[in-house]
Tab-separated table of C-alpha atoms in Angstrom:
chain	number	residue	atom	x	y	z
A	222	MET	CA	-23.429	7.227	119.998
A	223	SER	CA	-26.977	7.774	121.220
A	224	LEU	CA	-29.929	7.429	118.849
A	225	THR	CA	-32.919	9.729	118.919
A	226	ALA	CA	-36.465	8.647	118.083
A	227	GLY	CA	-36.963	8.179	114.361
A	228	SER	CA	-33.264	8.413	113.531
A	229	ARG	CA	-31.177	5.977	111.503
A	230	PRO	CA	-28.127	4.093	112.915
A	231	ASP	CA	-25.865	6.688	111.289
A	232	GLY	CA	-27.634	9.478	113.166
A	233	THR	CA	-29.532	10.892	110.188
A	234	ARG	CA	-33.290	11.146	109.904
A	235	PRO	CA	-35.225	9.620	107.015
A	236	PRO	CA	-36.488	12.092	104.469
A	237	ALA	CA	-39.893	13.580	105.083
A	238	ALA	CA	-41.114	12.263	101.663
A	239	VAL	CA	-41.500	8.799	103.191
A	240	GLU	CA	-44.690	9.904	104.904
A	241	GLU	CA	-45.996	11.754	101.838
A	242	PRO	CA	-47.696	8.757	100.141
A	243	THR	CA	-49.865	8.194	103.216
A	244	VAL	CA	-50.837	11.850	103.290
A	245	ALA	CA	-51.402	11.832	99.536
A	246	VAL	CA	-53.610	8.765	99.718
A	247	ALA	CA	-55.675	10.285	102.524
A	248	THR	CA	-56.003	13.527	100.588
A	249	ALA	CA	-57.037	11.671	97.426
A	250	VAL	CA	-59.645	9.687	99.324
A	251	THR	CA	-61.026	12.874	100.861
A	252	HIS	CA	-61.188	14.604	97.485
A	253	GLU	CA	-62.782	11.540	95.955
A	254	ARG	CA	-65.601	11.428	98.461
A	255	VAL	CA	-66.481	15.093	98.406
A	256	PRO	CA	-67.223	15.399	94.643
A	257	HIS	CA	-69.325	12.231	94.812
A	258	LYS	CA	-71.606	13.783	97.424
A	259	ALA	CA	-71.594	17.092	95.622
A	260	ALA	CA	-72.591	15.387	92.370
A	261	LYS	CA	-75.600	13.807	94.049
A	262	ALA	CA	-76.637	17.116	95.560
A	263	SER	CA	-76.209	19.046	92.306
A	264	LYS	CA	-77.905	16.550	89.955
A	265	VAL	CA	-80.016	18.456	87.447
A	266	PRO	CA	-83.596	17.165	87.013
A	267	PHE	CA	-84.545	15.699	83.646
A	268	ARG	CA	-87.127	18.401	82.900
A	269	VAL	CA	-84.589	21.131	83.548
A	270	ARG	CA	-82.041	19.464	81.272
A	271	LEU	CA	-84.700	18.953	78.604
A	272	ARG	CA	-85.665	22.617	78.720
A	273	ARG	CA	-82.020	23.681	78.763
A	274	ASP	CA	-80.955	21.535	75.804
A	275	ARG	CA	-84.099	21.802	73.690
A	276	ALA	CA	-82.260	23.700	70.937
A	277	LEU	CA	-79.633	20.944	70.605
A	278	ILE	CA	-82.325	18.263	70.679
A	279	LEU	CA	-84.229	19.975	67.870
A	280	MET	CA	-81.019	20.184	65.830
A	281	THR	CA	-80.345	16.449	66.163
A	282	LEU	CA	-83.976	15.386	65.650
A	283	PRO	CA	-83.836	15.313	61.792
A	284	VAL	CA	-80.707	13.142	61.891
A	285	ILE	CA	-82.339	10.741	64.353
A	286	LEU	CA	-85.450	10.517	62.177
A	287	LEU	CA	-83.374	9.783	59.072
A	288	LEU	CA	-81.412	7.144	60.983
A	289	LEU	CA	-84.594	5.467	62.152
A	290	LEU	CA	-86.223	5.657	58.732
A	291	PHE	CA	-83.358	4.344	56.610
A	292	ASN	CA	-81.383	2.167	59.062
A	293	TYR	CA	-83.747	0.696	61.630
A	294	VAL	CA	-87.164	0.485	59.986
A	295	PRO	CA	-85.784	-1.625	57.084
A	296	LEU	CA	-84.584	-4.159	59.643
A	297	LEU	CA	-88.200	-5.228	60.027
A	298	GLY	CA	-88.061	-6.526	56.475
A	299	ASN	CA	-85.682	-9.294	57.554
A	300	VAL	CA	-88.792	-11.259	58.442
A	301	VAL	CA	-88.985	-12.345	54.792
A	302	ALA	CA	-85.938	-14.568	55.456
A	303	PHE	CA	-88.351	-16.918	57.218
A	304	GLN	CA	-90.951	-16.781	54.456
A	305	ASP	CA	-91.413	-17.750	50.843
A	306	TYR	CA	-91.822	-14.107	49.974
A	307	ASP	CA	-93.599	-13.173	46.779
A	308	PRO	CA	-93.896	-9.408	46.168
A	309	TYR	CA	-96.605	-9.970	43.524
A	310	ILE	CA	-98.970	-11.827	45.816
A	311	SER	CA	-100.505	-8.516	46.887
A	312	SER	CA	-101.002	-5.013	45.569
A	313	ASN	CA	-97.674	-3.801	47.013
A	314	GLY	CA	-94.536	-5.295	48.477
A	315	VAL	CA	-95.266	-4.322	52.081
A	316	THR	CA	-98.654	-6.007	52.349
A	317	ALA	CA	-97.205	-9.022	50.518
A	318	ILE	CA	-95.193	-9.756	53.667
A	319	PHE	CA	-98.419	-10.490	55.546
A	320	HIS	CA	-99.710	-12.829	52.838
A	321	SER	CA	-96.521	-14.807	52.116
A	322	PRO	CA	-96.334	-18.312	53.647
A	323	TRP	CA	-93.914	-19.069	56.474
A	324	VAL	CA	-91.195	-21.641	55.784
A	325	GLY	CA	-89.139	-21.427	58.989
A	326	VAL	CA	-85.405	-21.969	58.449
A	327	GLU	CA	-85.750	-23.458	54.977
A	328	GLN	CA	-83.874	-20.550	53.374
A	329	PHE	CA	-80.956	-21.007	55.784
A	330	SER	CA	-80.817	-24.720	54.945
A	331	ARG	CA	-80.591	-23.809	51.267
A	332	MET	CA	-77.745	-21.443	52.068
A	333	VAL	CA	-75.759	-24.138	53.876
A	334	ASP	CA	-76.200	-26.565	50.965
A	335	ASP	CA	-75.408	-24.010	48.245
A	336	PRO	CA	-71.811	-24.344	46.936
A	337	LEU	CA	-72.036	-20.915	45.288
A	338	PHE	CA	-72.585	-19.352	48.708
A	339	TRP	CA	-69.466	-21.013	50.107
A	340	ALA	CA	-67.442	-19.943	47.077
A	341	ALA	CA	-68.537	-16.329	47.591
A	342	ALA	CA	-67.778	-16.566	51.320
A	343	LYS	CA	-64.308	-17.954	50.559
A	344	ASN	CA	-63.528	-15.102	48.161
A	345	THR	CA	-64.791	-12.584	50.711
A	346	ILE	CA	-62.628	-13.927	53.531
A	347	LEU	CA	-59.528	-14.124	51.314
A	348	LEU	CA	-60.012	-10.548	50.114
A	349	PHE	CA	-60.575	-9.317	53.667
A	350	ALA	CA	-57.385	-10.988	54.901
A	351	LEU	CA	-55.406	-9.589	51.975
A	352	GLN	CA	-56.742	-6.065	52.441
A	353	LEU	CA	-56.178	-6.239	56.196
A	354	VAL	CA	-52.498	-7.023	55.630
A	355	LEU	CA	-51.812	-4.828	52.586
A	356	PHE	CA	-54.324	-1.995	52.944
A	357	PHE	CA	-54.798	-1.297	56.654
A	358	PRO	CA	-51.150	-0.361	57.491
A	359	ILE	CA	-50.765	2.006	54.526
A	360	PRO	CA	-52.802	4.942	55.965
A	361	ILE	CA	-50.771	4.657	59.172
A	362	ALA	CA	-47.499	4.814	57.229
A	363	LEU	CA	-48.751	7.740	55.136
A	364	ALA	CA	-49.847	9.623	58.259
A	365	LEU	CA	-46.414	9.139	59.833
A	366	LEU	CA	-44.774	10.291	56.602
A	367	ILE	CA	-46.894	13.435	56.285
A	368	ASN	CA	-46.497	14.197	59.987
A	369	SER	CA	-42.709	14.269	59.511
A	370	VAL	CA	-42.936	16.926	56.790
A	371	ILE	CA	-41.934	20.271	58.286
A	372	ARG	CA	-43.100	22.703	55.603
A	373	PRO	CA	-46.878	23.346	55.919
A	374	ARG	CA	-47.276	24.098	52.188
A	375	VAL	CA	-45.695	20.808	51.137
A	376	ARG	CA	-47.811	18.963	53.682
A	377	ALA	CA	-51.027	20.594	52.435
A	378	VAL	CA	-50.261	19.760	48.802
A	379	ALA	CA	-49.425	16.135	49.669
A	380	GLN	CA	-52.643	15.730	51.659
A	381	ALA	CA	-54.747	17.209	48.848
A	382	ILE	CA	-53.202	14.815	46.306
A	383	MET	CA	-53.855	11.830	48.589
A	384	TYR	CA	-57.439	12.868	49.404
A	385	LEU	CA	-58.501	13.425	45.792
A	386	PRO	CA	-58.994	9.774	44.636
A	387	HIS	CA	-61.493	9.191	47.446
A	388	PHE	CA	-64.001	11.403	45.624
A	389	PHE	CA	-63.720	9.418	42.391
A	390	SER	CA	-66.471	6.916	41.645
A	391	TRP	CA	-65.587	3.256	41.197
A	392	VAL	CA	-66.468	3.593	37.521
A	393	LEU	CA	-63.723	6.177	37.116
A	394	VAL	CA	-61.238	4.170	39.212
A	395	VAL	CA	-61.782	1.015	37.154
A	396	THR	CA	-61.512	3.063	33.944
A	397	VAL	CA	-58.164	4.549	35.042
A	398	PHE	CA	-56.781	1.098	35.827
A	399	GLN	CA	-58.129	-0.213	32.528
A	400	GLN	CA	-56.313	2.513	30.611
A	401	ILE	CA	-53.058	1.679	32.424
A	402	PHE	CA	-53.097	-2.096	32.995
A	403	GLY	CA	-55.608	-3.285	30.385
A	404	GLY	CA	-54.810	-5.120	27.164
A	405	ALA	CA	-54.968	-1.832	25.239
A	406	GLY	CA	-53.498	0.195	28.124
A	407	ILE	CA	-50.393	2.309	28.276
A	408	ILE	CA	-48.111	-0.394	29.683
A	409	ALA	CA	-49.206	-3.097	27.224
A	410	GLN	CA	-48.860	-0.749	24.236
A	411	THR	CA	-45.425	0.415	25.374
A	412	LEU	CA	-44.212	-3.172	25.730
A	413	GLU	CA	-45.545	-4.086	22.280
A	414	ASP	CA	-43.853	-1.045	20.704
A	415	HIS	CA	-40.503	-2.300	22.036
A	416	GLY	CA	-40.981	-5.859	20.816
A	417	TRP	CA	-42.277	-7.397	24.019
A	418	SER	CA	-45.555	-9.234	24.366
A	419	GLY	CA	-48.222	-7.195	26.095
A	420	PHE	CA	-50.375	-8.284	28.979
A	421	ASP	CA	-53.888	-7.675	30.263
A	422	LEU	CA	-53.989	-7.487	34.034
A	423	MET	CA	-57.665	-6.516	34.056
A	424	THR	CA	-58.761	-9.939	32.780
A	425	ASN	CA	-56.353	-12.073	34.832
A	426	ALA	CA	-58.533	-14.011	37.274
A	427	SER	CA	-55.608	-15.315	39.340
A	428	LEU	CA	-54.366	-11.781	40.082
A	429	PHE	CA	-57.795	-10.223	40.517
A	430	LYS	CA	-57.654	-10.110	44.332
A	431	TYR	CA	-54.385	-8.152	44.177
A	432	LEU	CA	-55.844	-5.860	41.536
A	433	VAL	CA	-58.895	-4.895	43.606
A	434	THR	CA	-56.669	-4.404	46.671
A	435	ALA	CA	-54.468	-2.014	44.678
A	436	GLN	CA	-57.561	-0.153	43.507
A	437	ALA	CA	-58.823	0.174	47.094
A	438	VAL	CA	-55.427	1.433	48.265
A	439	TRP	CA	-55.231	4.047	45.514
A	440	LYS	CA	-58.776	5.238	46.151
A	441	ASP	CA	-59.130	5.251	49.951
A	442	ALA	CA	-55.699	5.046	51.597
A	443	GLY	CA	-55.221	8.821	51.477
A	444	TRP	CA	-58.655	9.441	52.970
A	445	GLY	CA	-57.885	7.031	55.800
A	446	ILE	CA	-55.000	9.154	57.090
A	447	ILE	CA	-57.330	11.895	58.354
A	448	VAL	CA	-58.109	10.126	61.633
A	449	PHE	CA	-54.453	9.311	62.260
A	450	LEU	CA	-53.335	12.866	61.546
A	451	ALA	CA	-55.928	14.154	64.012
A	452	ALA	CA	-54.534	11.797	66.665
A	453	LEU	CA	-50.977	12.925	65.917
A	454	ALA	CA	-51.989	16.581	66.200
A	455	ALA	CA	-52.998	15.936	69.820
A	456	VAL	CA	-49.511	14.706	70.774
A	457	SER	CA	-47.643	17.333	72.779
A	458	THR	CA	-44.381	18.562	71.265
A	459	ASP	CA	-42.883	18.464	74.754
A	460	LEU	CA	-42.783	14.675	74.496
A	461	TYR	CA	-40.709	14.839	71.324
A	462	GLU	CA	-38.405	17.469	72.817
A	463	ALA	CA	-37.908	15.446	75.998
A	464	ALA	CA	-37.157	12.309	73.963
A	465	ALA	CA	-34.685	14.219	71.799
A	466	MET	CA	-32.930	15.591	74.893
A	467	ASP	CA	-32.619	12.019	76.178
A	468	GLY	CA	-30.796	11.082	72.986
A	469	ALA	CA	-33.650	9.427	71.099
A	470	GLY	CA	-33.312	9.582	67.340
A	471	ARG	CA	-36.112	9.890	64.789
A	472	TRP	CA	-36.954	6.190	64.794
A	473	ARG	CA	-36.872	5.994	68.587
A	474	ARG	CA	-39.209	8.982	68.878
A	475	MET	CA	-41.589	7.395	66.397
A	476	TRP	CA	-41.528	4.063	68.235
A	477	HIS	CA	-41.847	5.404	71.799
A	478	VAL	CA	-43.902	8.602	71.272
A	479	THR	CA	-45.797	8.577	67.975
A	480	LEU	CA	-46.983	4.973	67.751
A	481	PRO	CA	-48.191	4.819	71.399
A	482	ALA	CA	-50.277	7.911	70.673
A	483	LEU	CA	-51.846	6.111	67.678
A	484	ARG	CA	-52.549	2.847	69.502
A	485	PRO	CA	-56.120	3.726	70.649
A	486	VAL	CA	-57.081	4.916	67.152
A	487	ILE	CA	-55.498	1.874	65.504
A	488	ALA	CA	-57.348	-0.440	67.893
A	489	LEU	CA	-60.678	1.304	67.247
A	490	LEU	CA	-60.358	1.236	63.453
A	491	LEU	CA	-59.128	-2.347	63.523
A	492	VAL	CA	-62.180	-3.420	65.520
A	493	LEU	CA	-64.484	-1.672	63.048
A	494	ARG	CA	-62.614	-3.153	60.100
A	495	VAL	CA	-62.869	-6.677	61.493
A	496	GLY	CA	-66.588	-6.160	62.070
A	497	ASP	CA	-66.898	-5.166	58.408
A	498	ALA	CA	-64.934	-8.213	57.265
A	499	LEU	CA	-67.746	-9.668	55.159
A	500	SER	CA	-68.331	-6.385	53.301
A	501	VAL	CA	-65.304	-5.994	51.037
A	502	GLY	CA	-67.155	-4.052	48.366
A	503	PHE	CA	-69.983	-4.235	45.858
A	504	GLU	CA	-69.748	-1.803	42.966
A	505	GLN	CA	-66.031	-2.430	42.489
A	506	PHE	CA	-66.610	-6.167	41.973
A	507	LEU	CA	-69.824	-5.795	40.011
A	508	LEU	CA	-68.107	-3.589	37.429
A	509	GLN	CA	-65.321	-6.144	36.827
A	510	ARG	CA	-67.476	-9.253	37.080
A	511	ASP	CA	-67.622	-9.946	33.332
A	512	ALA	CA	-63.900	-9.353	32.809
A	513	VAL	CA	-62.589	-12.009	35.221
A	514	GLY	CA	-65.597	-14.267	35.675
A	515	VAL	CA	-67.904	-15.064	38.551
A	516	GLY	CA	-65.508	-17.491	40.205
A	517	ALA	CA	-62.918	-14.788	40.938
A	518	SER	CA	-65.153	-11.777	41.515
A	519	GLU	CA	-68.148	-13.177	43.396
A	520	VAL	CA	-68.293	-11.958	47.007
A	521	LEU	CA	-71.164	-12.043	49.478
A	522	ASP	CA	-72.474	-8.596	48.538
A	523	THR	CA	-72.623	-9.387	44.825
A	524	TYR	CA	-74.014	-12.834	45.625
A	525	VAL	CA	-76.905	-11.295	47.596
A	526	TRP	CA	-77.552	-8.829	44.769
A	527	ASN	CA	-77.486	-11.576	42.150
A	528	MET	CA	-79.854	-13.859	44.065
A	529	GLY	CA	-82.241	-11.133	45.223
A	530	ILE	CA	-82.353	-8.574	42.416
A	531	GLN	CA	-81.349	-10.616	39.390
A	532	ASN	CA	-83.126	-13.877	40.240
A	533	GLY	CA	-85.958	-12.410	42.335
A	534	ASP	CA	-85.290	-14.800	45.223
A	535	PHE	CA	-85.800	-12.159	47.901
A	536	SER	CA	-86.271	-14.529	50.844
A	537	TYR	CA	-83.044	-16.398	50.187
A	538	ALA	CA	-81.102	-13.155	49.673
A	539	ALA	CA	-82.523	-11.782	52.934
A	540	ALA	CA	-81.440	-14.954	54.751
A	541	VAL	CA	-77.873	-14.603	53.454
A	542	GLY	CA	-77.807	-10.923	54.376
A	543	LEU	CA	-79.160	-11.678	57.843
A	544	VAL	CA	-76.448	-14.271	58.489
A	545	LYS	CA	-73.830	-11.869	57.157
A	546	GLY	CA	-74.993	-9.136	59.539
A	547	ALA	CA	-75.129	-11.488	62.535
A	548	ILE	CA	-71.575	-12.680	61.874
A	549	GLY	CA	-70.457	-9.054	61.574
A	550	VAL	CA	-71.901	-8.232	65.004
A	551	CYS	CA	-70.133	-11.236	66.532
A	552	LEU	CA	-66.861	-10.177	64.928
A	553	VAL	CA	-67.188	-6.655	66.330
A	554	LEU	CA	-67.878	-7.967	69.833
A	555	GLY	CA	-65.021	-10.459	69.629
A	556	ALA	CA	-62.521	-7.925	68.272
A	557	ASN	CA	-63.600	-5.404	70.889
A	558	LYS	CA	-63.088	-7.983	73.647
A	559	PHE	CA	-59.619	-8.701	72.288
A	560	ALA	CA	-58.858	-4.972	72.317
A	561	HIS	CA	-59.869	-4.856	75.996
A	562	LEU	CA	-57.465	-7.718	76.737
A	563	LEU	CA	-54.688	-5.652	75.144
A	564	GLY	CA	-55.554	-2.686	77.360
A	565	GLU	CA	-57.296	-0.602	74.693
A	566	GLN	CA	-60.766	0.901	74.836
A	567	GLY	CA	-62.041	-0.319	71.475
A	568	VAL	CA	-65.521	0.676	70.370
A	569	TYR	CA	-66.892	0.901	73.915
A	570	GLN	CA	-65.428	0.676	77.389
A	571	LYS	CA	-65.642	-2.359	79.653
């Protein structure tokens, strides 16, 4: 049997698709070069873009001014962390900064040697770890649950009920828990009416960290599902239909279609949550401080408030706040780097 050029030993020719990758690569390279040159040629000058987008710039200008005024200008006040700041040394607090003596890192040395600071830091880290484990997954689970509801009316009612506690103040949230779990609450009174001894969860220092976690879940878990529901809305129904045709059940579709669609959002919110690790709350703990004692309720935010506002030690409070902010930035950068190692975008791209 004679062989022709390009034929196999059995006399057949290889399929023409073998040469397609080479052609496809060449075509992709050609298309990749042409837009690059076209982009350089069609680059709009800055003045033209400024004139074109002046309406949008004017719309965002008030927001930028507010951001600068209330978020960036106050950062200049961190200079008092390196001073022995006395607001009464001058006619007003701003000019007092220029007249207060410099003490270098003395305030930071005080912070390191202060056992109350380390106790507050310990409570903060424990509460963050507990809320990360018990609170963070709940909005994801609620979003998956609501996304599985077929009837739009039932879904809307469920979302409204879950969103509502977010708009309650912490005063109202603590009051509701007091009326349910307090010594004179519904549960304690019901137990006493049936011959059992009542209890007062609101004054139990050993269970306080679980109490505040439950309060945070009840208040903000429903509000946290909004971002996840928006991510789920972008998932094409064709993916679910294709998975169902391949024999995937409900759990398989959730594992292989739904959760991969939520991975970028989960990574982003986890990075932001880790960066906010040292800010577990202020008003919630301040309201319940007298009920359980300082040892159980003191966190870094209440510690800064107590030292700065209550005791008037503004320089020391500024030093603690400055260290807290610096650690938060490092945590964000570290968590974002870890997200990049896992293949996610995080807060910003590589």
